Amino acid sequence: EVFSTNFARQCEDFARTNLKHFVFTMPYLATEAVLEQYYNTLATPDQSFASGYLEWVEVPADKIGNKIWIPQTGYIIGAGYIRKAGLYNGDVWTPPAGVETNSRGIFRFTHQDLNDDKMSRFVKKWRCNVSKYIKNVGFCAWSSRTYSNNSLFESIHVRLETNWLVRSIEARNTKFMQRLLSPSLEKTIKTDNLVWFKNLYEKGGIEQSIAFSDAVVIDIEISKEDRKEAEMVIAWIPPECLEHLHIRVNRNDGVLVTNF
């Protein structure tokens, strides 16, 4: 739990410095004004290293029926671990959200009265993650939005993947240092990285609605001033994540029209 925007800023700075991702719960009974304050403090135009969740949850405290309110972050982190590689063959860009993130043993949330208008505003305007009760399913993490002004990077899965990609690209290319410079080496570097990105593309880690040759572009250039230096530019398109599903039911006699 985070009690102040100043502390949240320090945690985000720590996560950014140490290449980690900071998941936290907003203060108990936070209002929309509080959400706005956190957004103004944490929103960044580049990489995001923080994800904030709104609700607290009421759970059993003991066997005789007493209840307590706790941050729901533990449910989110648990869902994230379950979906990650090494446990159930999950992927780093798989978001811990949706009906699969069903929080068990909960009596109620602090913000159970969130209507669609409020939820949309909290999620889209203030980049705050919320949860929602779904009939016959339970309490679910309803959105993967996080703190970023860039529309391409508004989802946790994209932010986590981007942070992971940056670290991985740096680590996997150190093997090319102290090698004799040649056209062959340039080709090897480019091919090695393209093969790695092609594997991500085939697993859904790169946007698959367009050809791989357009989704990932790599260019290498040797410095004309100092041939000991080379610059590799990598551009890729992250995958989209379905955030909303709108359903309209129209009976074939034209009498019944229902929107969800």
mmCIF file of C-alpha atoms in Angstrom:
data_model
loop_
_atom_site.group_PDB
_atom_site.id
_atom_site.type_symbol
_atom_site.label_atom_id
_atom_site.label_comp_id
_atom_site.label_asym_id
_atom_site.label_seq_id
_atom_site.Cartn_x
_atom_site.Cartn_y
_atom_site.Cartn_z
ATOM 1 C CA GLU A 1 0.000 0.000 0.000
ATOM 2 C CA VAL A 2 1.125 3.559 -0.753
ATOM 3 C CA PHE A 3 -0.049 6.456 1.433
ATOM 4 C CA SER A 4 1.395 9.438 -0.467
ATOM 5 C CA THR A 5 2.335 10.498 -3.982
ATOM 6 C CA ASN A 6 5.833 11.357 -2.755
ATOM 7 C CA PHE A 7 6.405 7.784 -1.577
ATOM 8 C CA ALA A 8 4.964 6.441 -4.844
ATOM 9 C CA ARG A 9 7.426 8.616 -6.764
ATOM 10 C CA GLN A 10 10.338 7.265 -4.724
ATOM 11 C CA CYS A 11 9.204 3.669 -5.312
ATOM 12 C CA GLU A 12 8.887 4.277 -9.040
ATOM 13 C CA ASP A 13 12.373 5.814 -9.113
ATOM 14 C CA PHE A 14 13.744 2.775 -7.281
ATOM 15 C CA ALA A 15 12.009 0.407 -9.714
ATOM 16 C CA ARG A 16 13.285 2.388 -12.706
ATOM 17 C CA THR A 17 16.859 2.388 -11.380
ATOM 18 C CA ASN A 18 16.798 -1.337 -10.596
ATOM 19 C CA LEU A 19 14.797 -2.352 -13.701
ATOM 20 C CA LYS A 20 11.871 -3.727 -11.705
ATOM 21 C CA HIS A 21 8.112 -3.150 -11.905
ATOM 22 C CA PHE A 22 6.326 -1.523 -8.974
ATOM 23 C CA VAL A 23 2.759 -2.727 -8.265
ATOM 24 C CA PHE A 24 0.855 -0.892 -5.536
ATOM 25 C CA THR A 25 -2.613 -0.221 -4.140
ATOM 26 C CA MET A 26 -4.045 3.283 -3.892
ATOM 27 C CA PRO A 27 -4.885 4.676 -0.426
ATOM 28 C CA TYR A 28 -7.978 3.217 1.258
ATOM 29 C CA LEU A 29 -11.193 4.801 -0.111
ATOM 30 C CA ALA A 30 -9.240 6.945 -2.597
ATOM 31 C CA THR A 31 -11.387 9.505 -4.438
ATOM 32 C CA GLU A 32 -11.062 10.574 -8.063
ATOM 33 C CA ALA A 33 -9.101 13.636 -6.926
ATOM 34 C CA VAL A 34 -6.568 11.281 -5.315
ATOM 35 C CA LEU A 35 -6.311 9.298 -8.563
ATOM 36 C CA GLU A 36 -5.611 12.542 -10.412
ATOM 37 C CA GLN A 37 -2.795 13.413 -7.998
ATOM 38 C CA TYR A 38 -1.117 10.033 -8.494
ATOM 39 C CA TYR A 39 -1.488 10.328 -12.262
ATOM 40 C CA ASN A 40 0.143 13.756 -12.310
ATOM 41 C CA THR A 41 2.983 12.432 -10.137
ATOM 42 C CA LEU A 42 3.676 9.170 -11.952
ATOM 43 C CA ALA A 43 2.676 9.661 -15.595
ATOM 44 C CA THR A 44 5.707 9.443 -17.895
ATOM 45 C CA PRO A 45 6.064 9.708 -21.681
ATOM 46 C CA ASP A 46 8.588 6.861 -21.870
ATOM 47 C CA GLN A 47 8.959 3.561 -20.013
ATOM 48 C CA SER A 48 6.579 2.971 -17.132
ATOM 49 C CA PHE A 49 7.768 1.073 -14.081
ATOM 50 C CA ALA A 50 4.641 1.412 -11.906
ATOM 51 C CA SER A 51 1.125 -0.019 -11.892
ATOM 52 C CA GLY A 52 -1.479 1.295 -9.459
ATOM 53 C CA TYR A 53 -4.695 -0.490 -8.399
ATOM 54 C CA LEU A 54 -7.705 1.235 -6.874
ATOM 55 C CA GLU A 55 -9.689 -1.162 -4.682
ATOM 56 C CA TRP A 56 -9.134 -2.638 -1.256
ATOM 57 C CA VAL A 57 -10.915 -5.880 -0.429
ATOM 58 C CA GLU A 58 -12.737 -7.195 2.620
ATOM 59 C CA VAL A 59 -11.618 -10.708 3.576
ATOM 60 C CA PRO A 60 -12.002 -13.097 6.562
ATOM 61 C CA ALA A 61 -9.653 -12.262 9.430
ATOM 62 C CA ASP A 62 -10.251 -15.408 11.510
ATOM 63 C CA LYS A 63 -12.419 -18.510 11.835
ATOM 64 C CA ILE A 64 -15.143 -16.858 13.910
ATOM 65 C CA GLY A 65 -16.325 -14.441 11.232
ATOM 66 C CA ASN A 66 -14.327 -11.253 11.801
ATOM 67 C CA LYS A 67 -13.356 -9.341 8.656
ATOM 68 C CA ILE A 68 -10.592 -6.903 7.700
ATOM 69 C CA TRP A 69 -9.815 -4.638 4.746
ATOM 70 C CA ILE A 70 -6.549 -5.313 2.879
ATOM 71 C CA PRO A 71 -4.979 -4.043 -0.372
ATOM 72 C CA GLN A 72 -5.835 -6.280 -3.329
ATOM 73 C CA THR A 73 -2.284 -6.156 -4.705
ATOM 74 C CA GLY A 74 -1.523 -9.677 -3.502
ATOM 75 C CA TYR A 75 -4.182 -11.086 -5.808
ATOM 76 C CA ILE A 76 -2.734 -9.183 -8.766
ATOM 77 C CA ILE A 77 0.849 -10.232 -8.075
ATOM 78 C CA GLY A 78 -0.259 -13.828 -7.578
ATOM 79 C CA ALA A 79 -2.082 -13.802 -10.905
ATOM 80 C CA GLY A 80 0.989 -12.329 -12.579
ATOM 81 C CA TYR A 81 3.233 -15.092 -11.266
ATOM 82 C CA ILE A 82 0.789 -17.791 -12.331
ATOM 83 C CA ARG A 83 0.768 -16.466 -15.882
ATOM 84 C CA LYS A 84 4.547 -16.150 -16.206
ATOM 85 C CA ALA A 85 6.999 -18.493 -17.875
ATOM 86 C CA GLY A 86 8.402 -21.218 -15.647
ATOM 87 C CA LEU A 87 5.085 -22.129 -14.071
ATOM 88 C CA TYR A 88 2.478 -22.632 -16.770
ATOM 89 C CA ASN A 89 4.442 -21.666 -19.874
ATOM 90 C CA GLY A 90 3.126 -18.100 -19.740
ATOM 91 C CA ASP A 91 4.801 -15.212 -21.489
ATOM 92 C CA VAL A 92 6.247 -11.988 -20.142
ATOM 93 C CA TRP A 93 3.711 -9.922 -22.104
ATOM 94 C CA THR A 94 0.652 -11.819 -20.846
ATOM 95 C CA PRO A 95 -1.373 -9.401 -18.669
ATOM 96 C CA PRO A 96 -2.674 -10.524 -15.267
ATOM 97 C CA ALA A 97 -6.161 -9.235 -16.019
ATOM 98 C CA GLY A 98 -9.594 -10.314 -17.159
ATOM 99 C CA VAL A 99 -11.813 -13.113 -15.898
ATOM 100 C CA GLU A 100 -8.780 -15.361 -15.384
ATOM 101 C CA THR A 101 -7.711 -13.058 -12.546
ATOM 102 C CA ASN A 102 -10.552 -14.084 -10.245
ATOM 103 C CA SER A 103 -9.916 -13.009 -6.643
ATOM 104 C CA ARG A 104 -11.174 -15.676 -4.222
ATOM 105 C CA GLY A 105 -12.377 -15.302 -0.629
ATOM 106 C CA ILE A 106 -13.562 -11.694 -1.015
ATOM 107 C CA PHE A 107 -16.753 -10.289 0.504
ATOM 108 C CA ARG A 108 -16.682 -6.906 -1.239
ATOM 109 C CA PHE A 109 -14.553 -4.124 -2.731
ATOM 110 C CA THR A 110 -14.233 -0.533 -1.513
ATOM 111 C CA HIS A 111 -15.488 0.815 -4.883
ATOM 112 C CA GLN A 112 -18.266 -1.632 -5.729
ATOM 113 C CA ASP A 113 -20.516 1.144 -7.062
ATOM 114 C CA LEU A 114 -18.290 1.987 -10.040
ATOM 115 C CA ASN A 115 -20.554 2.590 -13.039
ATOM 116 C CA ASP A 116 -19.287 2.319 -16.609
ATOM 117 C CA ASP A 117 -18.732 6.068 -16.889
ATOM 118 C CA LYS A 118 -16.627 6.263 -13.730
ATOM 119 C CA MET A 119 -14.701 3.125 -14.596
ATOM 120 C CA SER A 120 -13.899 4.397 -18.074
ATOM 121 C CA ARG A 121 -12.750 7.749 -16.659
ATOM 122 C CA PHE A 122 -10.621 6.170 -13.936
ATOM 123 C CA VAL A 123 -9.038 3.784 -16.425
ATOM 124 C CA LYS A 124 -8.572 5.976 -19.492
ATOM 125 C CA LYS A 125 -8.037 9.415 -17.977
ATOM 126 C CA TRP A 126 -6.182 8.619 -14.758
ATOM 127 C CA ARG A 127 -4.544 5.325 -15.874
ATOM 128 C CA CYS A 128 -5.659 3.584 -12.688
ATOM 129 C CA ASN A 129 -6.312 -0.159 -12.693
ATOM 130 C CA VAL A 130 -9.719 -1.114 -11.336
ATOM 131 C CA SER A 131 -11.592 -4.324 -10.563
ATOM 132 C CA LYS A 132 -15.147 -5.337 -11.231
ATOM 133 C CA TYR A 133 -17.636 -7.952 -10.053
ATOM 134 C CA ILE A 134 -18.771 -10.203 -12.902
ATOM 135 C CA LYS A 135 -21.827 -12.350 -12.325
ATOM 136 C CA ASN A 136 -21.107 -16.090 -12.176
ATOM 137 C CA VAL A 137 -17.374 -15.348 -12.254
ATOM 138 C CA GLY A 138 -16.485 -13.224 -9.229
ATOM 139 C CA PHE A 139 -14.206 -10.251 -8.533
ATOM 140 C CA CYS A 140 -11.804 -9.766 -11.442
ATOM 141 C CA ALA A 141 -8.998 -7.395 -12.392
ATOM 142 C CA TRP A 142 -10.815 -5.527 -15.103
ATOM 143 C CA SER A 143 -8.086 -3.585 -16.893
ATOM 144 C CA SER A 144 -4.376 -3.654 -17.620
ATOM 145 C CA ARG A 145 -3.902 0.102 -18.097
ATOM 146 C CA THR A 146 -0.932 1.764 -16.420
ATOM 147 C CA TYR A 147 0.868 5.097 -16.227
ATOM 148 C CA SER A 148 1.950 6.311 -19.649
ATOM 149 C CA ASN A 149 1.021 9.193 -21.930
ATOM 150 C CA ASN A 150 1.926 7.204 -25.018
ATOM 151 C CA SER A 151 -1.118 5.399 -26.397
ATOM 152 C CA LEU A 152 1.028 2.444 -27.516
ATOM 153 C CA PHE A 153 2.172 1.835 -23.943
ATOM 154 C CA GLU A 154 -1.000 2.018 -21.869
ATOM 155 C CA SER A 155 -1.124 -1.647 -20.879
ATOM 156 C CA ILE A 156 0.813 -3.538 -18.246
ATOM 157 C CA HIS A 157 1.721 -6.302 -20.655
ATOM 158 C CA VAL A 158 3.268 -3.827 -23.104
ATOM 159 C CA ARG A 159 5.138 -2.012 -20.328
ATOM 160 C CA LEU A 160 6.512 -5.227 -18.835
ATOM 161 C CA GLU A 161 7.521 -6.528 -22.236
ATOM 162 C CA THR A 162 9.210 -3.247 -23.156
ATOM 163 C CA ASN A 163 11.234 -3.178 -19.939
ATOM 164 C CA TRP A 164 12.169 -6.825 -20.445
ATOM 165 C CA LEU A 165 13.115 -6.255 -24.101
ATOM 166 C CA VAL A 166 15.390 -3.344 -23.245
ATOM 167 C CA ARG A 167 17.283 -5.453 -20.701
ATOM 168 C CA SER A 168 17.411 -8.508 -22.961
ATOM 169 C CA ILE A 169 18.624 -6.640 -26.036
ATOM 170 C CA GLU A 170 21.484 -5.095 -24.089
ATOM 171 C CA ALA A 171 22.486 -8.411 -22.492
ATOM 172 C CA ARG A 172 22.318 -10.551 -25.630
ATOM 173 C CA ASN A 173 24.397 -8.131 -27.734
ATOM 174 C CA THR A 174 27.383 -7.840 -25.395
ATOM 175 C CA LYS A 175 28.753 -11.029 -26.995
ATOM 176 C CA PHE A 176 29.547 -9.036 -30.135
ATOM 177 C CA MET A 177 31.986 -6.726 -28.371
ATOM 178 C CA GLN A 178 35.730 -7.125 -29.016
ATOM 179 C CA ARG A 179 35.056 -8.910 -32.310
ATOM 180 C CA LEU A 180 36.880 -8.045 -35.529
ATOM 181 C CA LEU A 181 34.821 -5.523 -37.459
ATOM 182 C CA SER A 182 33.711 -6.843 -40.854
ATOM 183 C CA PRO A 183 30.640 -6.964 -43.107
ATOM 184 C CA SER A 184 30.194 -10.503 -41.857
ATOM 185 C CA LEU A 185 29.970 -9.341 -38.237
ATOM 186 C CA GLU A 186 27.386 -6.689 -39.114
ATOM 187 C CA LYS A 187 25.287 -9.343 -40.848
ATOM 188 C CA THR A 188 25.655 -11.721 -37.897
ATOM 189 C CA ILE A 189 24.515 -9.073 -35.399
ATOM 190 C CA LYS A 190 21.479 -8.161 -37.475
ATOM 191 C CA THR A 191 20.520 -11.778 -38.171
ATOM 192 C CA ASP A 192 20.932 -12.815 -34.540
ATOM 193 C CA ASN A 193 18.568 -10.092 -33.343
ATOM 194 C CA LEU A 194 16.045 -10.668 -36.116
ATOM 195 C CA VAL A 195 15.849 -14.380 -35.290
ATOM 196 C CA TRP A 196 15.220 -13.524 -31.647
ATOM 197 C CA PHE A 197 12.465 -11.042 -32.525
ATOM 198 C CA LYS A 198 10.931 -13.512 -35.013
ATOM 199 C CA ASN A 199 10.541 -15.988 -32.159
ATOM 200 C CA LEU A 200 8.701 -13.321 -30.120
ATOM 201 C CA TYR A 201 6.560 -12.495 -33.163
ATOM 202 C CA GLU A 202 5.507 -16.111 -33.635
ATOM 203 C CA LYS A 203 4.530 -16.355 -29.940
ATOM 204 C CA GLY A 204 2.427 -13.182 -30.059
ATOM 205 C CA GLY A 205 4.911 -10.836 -28.422
ATOM 206 C CA ILE A 206 5.004 -8.596 -31.528
ATOM 207 C CA GLU A 207 1.911 -7.261 -33.309
ATOM 208 C CA GLN A 208 0.861 -9.996 -35.748
ATOM 209 C CA SER A 209 -1.684 -8.072 -37.821
ATOM 210 C CA ILE A 210 1.152 -6.980 -40.132
ATOM 211 C CA ALA A 211 4.095 -8.793 -41.702
ATOM 212 C CA PHE A 212 7.153 -9.426 -39.537
ATOM 213 C CA SER A 213 9.316 -7.416 -41.933
ATOM 214 C CA ASP A 214 7.191 -4.360 -41.133
ATOM 215 C CA ALA A 215 6.668 -5.113 -37.435
ATOM 216 C CA VAL A 216 10.406 -5.316 -36.656
ATOM 217 C CA VAL A 217 13.083 -3.229 -38.409
ATOM 218 C CA ILE A 218 16.798 -3.353 -37.500
ATOM 219 C CA ASP A 219 19.477 -1.088 -38.940
ATOM 220 C CA ILE A 220 23.216 -1.136 -38.143
ATOM 221 C CA GLU A 221 25.624 1.647 -39.036
ATOM 222 C CA ILE A 222 29.364 1.949 -38.382
ATOM 223 C CA SER A 223 30.504 5.392 -37.246
ATOM 224 C CA LYS A 224 32.454 7.215 -39.961
ATOM 225 C CA GLU A 225 34.383 9.197 -37.357
ATOM 226 C CA ASP A 226 35.414 6.219 -35.252
ATOM 227 C CA ARG A 227 35.174 2.702 -36.669
ATOM 228 C CA LYS A 228 35.360 1.248 -33.174
ATOM 229 C CA GLU A 229 31.764 2.415 -32.684
ATOM 230 C CA ALA A 230 28.614 1.002 -34.233
ATOM 231 C CA GLU A 231 24.992 2.016 -33.789
ATOM 232 C CA MET A 232 22.109 -0.432 -34.022
ATOM 233 C CA VAL A 233 18.587 0.949 -34.239
ATOM 234 C CA ILE A 234 15.733 -1.460 -33.477
ATOM 235 C CA ALA A 235 12.104 -0.546 -34.065
ATOM 236 C CA TRP A 236 9.190 -2.846 -33.241
ATOM 237 C CA ILE A 237 5.426 -2.712 -32.778
ATOM 238 C CA PRO A 238 4.116 -4.169 -29.497
ATOM 239 C CA PRO A 239 0.996 -6.340 -29.518
ATOM 240 C CA GLU A 240 -2.422 -4.909 -28.787
ATOM 241 C CA CYS A 241 -4.453 -6.209 -25.855
ATOM 242 C CA LEU A 242 -8.237 -6.402 -26.064
ATOM 243 C CA GLU A 243 -9.499 -4.111 -23.288
ATOM 244 C CA HIS A 244 -13.237 -3.808 -23.957
ATOM 245 C CA LEU A 245 -15.906 -5.987 -25.563
ATOM 246 C CA HIS A 246 -19.203 -4.330 -26.512
ATOM 247 C CA ILE A 247 -22.081 -6.671 -27.368
ATOM 248 C CA ARG A 248 -25.354 -5.759 -29.069
ATOM 249 C CA VAL A 249 -28.142 -8.339 -29.246
ATOM 250 C CA ASN A 250 -30.886 -7.753 -31.838
ATOM 251 C CA ARG A 251 -33.650 -10.336 -32.131
ATOM 252 C CA ASN A 252 -34.424 -11.174 -35.755
ATOM 253 C CA ASP A 253 -37.972 -9.739 -35.619
ATOM 254 C CA GLY A 254 -36.551 -6.345 -34.711
ATOM 255 C CA VAL A 255 -38.383 -6.131 -31.414
ATOM 256 C CA LEU A 256 -35.549 -6.687 -28.922
ATOM 257 C CA VAL A 257 -32.337 -4.630 -28.929
ATOM 258 C CA THR A 258 -29.974 -5.054 -25.970
ATOM 259 C CA ASN A 259 -26.568 -3.514 -25.363
ATOM 260 C CA PHE A 260 -23.992 -4.805 -22.866
#
